[in-house]
PDB file of C-alpha atoms in Angstrom:
ATOM      1  CA  UNK A1315      -6.741 -15.165  -0.831  1.00 96.00           C
ATOM      2  CA  UNK A1316      -7.022 -11.997   1.395  1.00 97.00           C
ATOM      3  CA  UNK A1317      -6.979  -8.412   0.054  1.00 98.00           C
ATOM      4  CA  UNK A1318      -4.595  -5.623   2.480  1.00 98.00           C
ATOM      5  CA  UNK A1319      -5.998  -2.251   1.383  1.00 98.00           C
ATOM      6  CA  UNK A1320      -4.167   0.496   2.704  1.00 96.00           C
ATOM      7  CA  UNK A1321      -5.145   4.316   2.590  1.00 97.00           C
ATOM      8  CA  UNK A1322      -3.987   7.767   2.760  1.00 96.00           C
ATOM      9  CA  UNK A1323      -3.540  11.095   2.333  1.00 97.00           C
ATOM     10  CA  UNK A1324      -0.268  12.853   0.800  1.00 97.00           C
ATOM     11  CA  UNK A1325      -1.261  16.501   2.836  1.00 95.00           C
ATOM     12  CA  UNK A1326       1.540  18.958   1.199  1.00 95.00           C
ATOM     13  CA  UNK A1327       1.059  18.447  -2.107  1.00 94.00           C
ATOM     14  CA  UNK A1328       3.521  15.604  -3.555  1.00 94.00           C
ATOM     15  CA  UNK A1329       1.066  13.557  -5.098  1.00 95.00           C
ATOM     16  CA  UNK A1330       3.057  13.434  -8.459  1.00 94.00           C
ATOM     17  CA  UNK A1331       6.191  11.608  -6.248  1.00 92.00           C
ATOM     18  CA  UNK A1332       4.074   9.878  -5.055  1.00 92.00           C
ATOM     19  CA  UNK A1333       2.372   8.778  -8.395  1.00 92.00           C
ATOM     20  CA  UNK A1334       5.917   7.943  -9.859  1.00 89.00           C
ATOM     21  CA  UNK A1335       7.084   6.317  -6.649  1.00 86.00           C
ATOM     22  CA  UNK A1336       4.426   3.868  -7.508  1.00 85.00           C
ATOM     23  CA  UNK A1337       5.447   3.801 -10.913  1.00 87.00           C
ATOM     24  CA  UNK A1338       8.885   2.559 -10.296  1.00 84.00           C
ATOM     25  CA  UNK A1339       8.540   0.913  -7.607  1.00 81.00           C
ATOM     26  CA  UNK A1340      11.796  -1.383  -6.510  1.00 79.00           C
ATOM     27  CA  UNK A1341       9.978  -4.792  -5.971  1.00 81.00           C
ATOM     28  CA  UNK A1342      10.793  -5.502  -2.759  1.00 80.00           C
ATOM     29  CA  UNK A1343       7.205  -7.654  -2.308  1.00 89.00           C
ATOM     30  CA  UNK A1344       7.494  -9.442  -5.289  1.00 90.00           C
ATOM     31  CA  UNK A1345       9.316 -12.287  -3.770  1.00 90.00           C
ATOM     32  CA  UNK A1346       8.035 -12.279  -0.568  1.00 92.00           C
ATOM     33  CA  UNK A1347       5.998 -15.685   0.821  1.00 95.00           C
ATOM     34  CA  UNK A1348       2.245 -15.772  -0.113  1.00 97.00           C
ATOM     35  CA  UNK A1349       2.318 -12.082  -2.073  1.00 96.00           C
ATOM     36  CA  UNK A1350      -0.179 -12.460  -4.876  1.00 98.00           C
ATOM     37  CA  UNK A1351       0.148  -8.927  -6.618  1.00 96.00           C
ATOM     38  CA  UNK A1352      -0.741  -5.062  -6.087  1.00 95.00           C
ATOM     39  CA  UNK A1353      -2.541  -2.322  -7.259  1.00 95.00           C
ATOM     40  CA  UNK A1354      -2.213   1.220  -6.590  1.00 95.00           C
ATOM     41  CA  UNK A1355      -5.082   4.003  -6.661  1.00 97.00           C
ATOM     42  CA  UNK A1356      -5.478   7.313  -6.391  1.00 96.00           C
ATOM     43  CA  UNK A1357      -8.914   8.481  -5.176  1.00 96.00           C
ATOM     44  CA  UNK A1358     -11.314  10.274  -8.794  1.00 96.00           C
ATOM     45  CA  UNK A1359     -12.281  13.213  -6.571  1.00 97.00           C
ATOM     46  CA  UNK A1360      -9.529  13.084  -4.462  1.00 97.00           C
ATOM     47  CA  UNK A1361      -6.112  13.104  -5.962  1.00 96.00           C
ATOM     48  CA  UNK A1362      -4.125  13.205  -2.906  1.00 97.00           C
ATOM     49  CA  UNK A1363      -6.012   9.991  -1.757  1.00 98.00           C
ATOM     50  CA  UNK A1364      -3.950   7.094  -2.463  1.00 96.00           C
ATOM     51  CA  UNK A1365      -5.020   3.208  -2.183  1.00 97.00           C
ATOM     52  CA  UNK A1366      -3.033   0.347  -1.774  1.00 95.00           C
ATOM     53  CA  UNK A1367      -4.304  -3.215  -2.147  1.00 97.00           C
ATOM     54  CA  UNK A1368      -2.329  -6.129  -1.864  1.00 96.00           C
ATOM     55  CA  UNK A1369      -3.748  -9.434  -2.555  1.00 98.00           C
ATOM     56  CA  UNK A1370      -2.133 -12.641  -0.160  1.00 98.00           C
ATOM     57  CA  UNK A1371      -2.579 -16.054   0.296  1.00 98.00           C
ATOM     58  CA  UNK A1372      -3.520 -15.560   3.878  1.00 97.00           C
ATOM     59  CA  UNK A1373      -3.536 -13.450   6.373  1.00 96.00           C
ATOM     60  CA  UNK A1374      -0.064 -15.095   8.206  1.00 96.00           C
ATOM     61  CA  UNK A1375       1.323 -14.398   5.094  1.00 96.00           C
ATOM     62  CA  UNK A1376       1.166 -10.798   5.503  1.00 94.00           C
ATOM     63  CA  UNK A1377       1.634  -9.753   8.882  1.00 94.00           C
ATOM     64  CA  UNK A1378       5.111 -11.155   7.856  1.00 93.00           C
ATOM     65  CA  UNK A1379       5.732  -9.383   5.231  1.00 91.00           C
ATOM     66  CA  UNK A1380       4.544  -6.307   7.393  1.00 89.00           C
ATOM     67  CA  UNK A1381       6.471  -7.007  10.489  1.00 88.00           C
ATOM     68  CA  UNK A1382       9.965  -7.551   8.741  1.00 81.00           C
ATOM     69  CA  UNK A1383      12.660  -6.445   7.670  1.00 80.00           C
ATOM     70  CA  UNK A1384      11.745  -5.843   3.520  1.00 75.00           C
ATOM     71  CA  UNK A1385       8.673  -3.695   4.184  1.00 73.00           C
ATOM     72  CA  UNK A1386      10.922  -1.376   6.252  1.00 70.00           C
ATOM     73  CA  UNK A1387      12.707  -1.541   3.398  1.00 73.00           C
ATOM     74  CA  UNK A1388      10.352   0.013   0.880  1.00 72.00           C
ATOM     75  CA  UNK A1389       8.858   2.182   3.451  1.00 68.00           C
ATOM     76  CA  UNK A1390      12.682   3.384   3.385  1.00 64.00           C
ATOM     77  CA  UNK A1391      11.895   4.468  -0.338  1.00 66.00           C
ATOM     78  CA  UNK A1392       8.844   7.435  -0.155  1.00 73.00           C
ATOM     79  CA  UNK A1393       9.945   9.268  -1.777  1.00 78.00           C
ATOM     80  CA  UNK A1394      11.684  12.643  -0.121  1.00 85.00           C
ATOM     81  CA  UNK A1395       9.929  15.001   2.326  1.00 90.00           C
ATOM     82  CA  UNK A1396       6.157  13.500   1.813  1.00 92.00           C
ATOM     83  CA  UNK A1397       3.941  14.521   4.386  1.00 93.00           C
ATOM     84  CA  UNK A1398       0.962  11.889   5.424  1.00 92.00           C
ATOM     85  CA  UNK A1399      -2.511  13.952   6.725  1.00 95.00           C
ATOM     86  CA  UNK A1400      -2.057  12.624  10.444  1.00 95.00           C
ATOM     87  CA  UNK A1401      -4.940  10.128  11.389  1.00 96.00           C
ATOM     88  CA  UNK A1402      -6.462   9.632   7.729  1.00 97.00           C
ATOM     89  CA  UNK A1403      -3.958   6.175   7.407  1.00 95.00           C
ATOM     90  CA  UNK A1404      -6.204   3.245   7.533  1.00 97.00           C
ATOM     91  CA  UNK A1405      -5.059  -0.489   7.148  1.00 95.00           C
ATOM     92  CA  UNK A1406      -8.605  -2.756   5.928  1.00 97.00           C
ATOM     93  CA  UNK A1407      -8.284  -6.379   5.350  1.00 97.00           C
ATOM     94  CA  UNK A1408     -10.902  -7.779   3.124  1.00 97.00           C
ATOM     95  CA  UNK A1409     -11.709 -11.637   2.609  1.00 95.00           C
ATOM     96  CA  UNK A1410     -13.779 -12.796  -0.488  1.00 93.00           C
ATOM     97  CA  UNK A1411     -17.706 -14.169  -0.032  1.00 93.00           C
ATOM     98  CA  UNK A1412     -16.740 -17.074  -2.492  1.00 83.00           C
TER      99      UNK A1412
END
């Protein structure tokens, strides 16, 4: 298993729109091969910072989804007008110890 964590900061005060977007997400990723689950978080000290953690059976499954059309469809559903802080967005790959 691998966990992929995406971190980003909303730059223009539309945090509530992003939060609502995650709560009403269309579940495009749910049927992707190798997908195991998804969780979304905000930073306790800075609610403009979001973390999206997805769990996959392996890195290849994530890369196939991340480079494919289904991810592009999901990205197109980002709430209108949301701007992210340039240079803050980050993708991390976490592998289990056990």
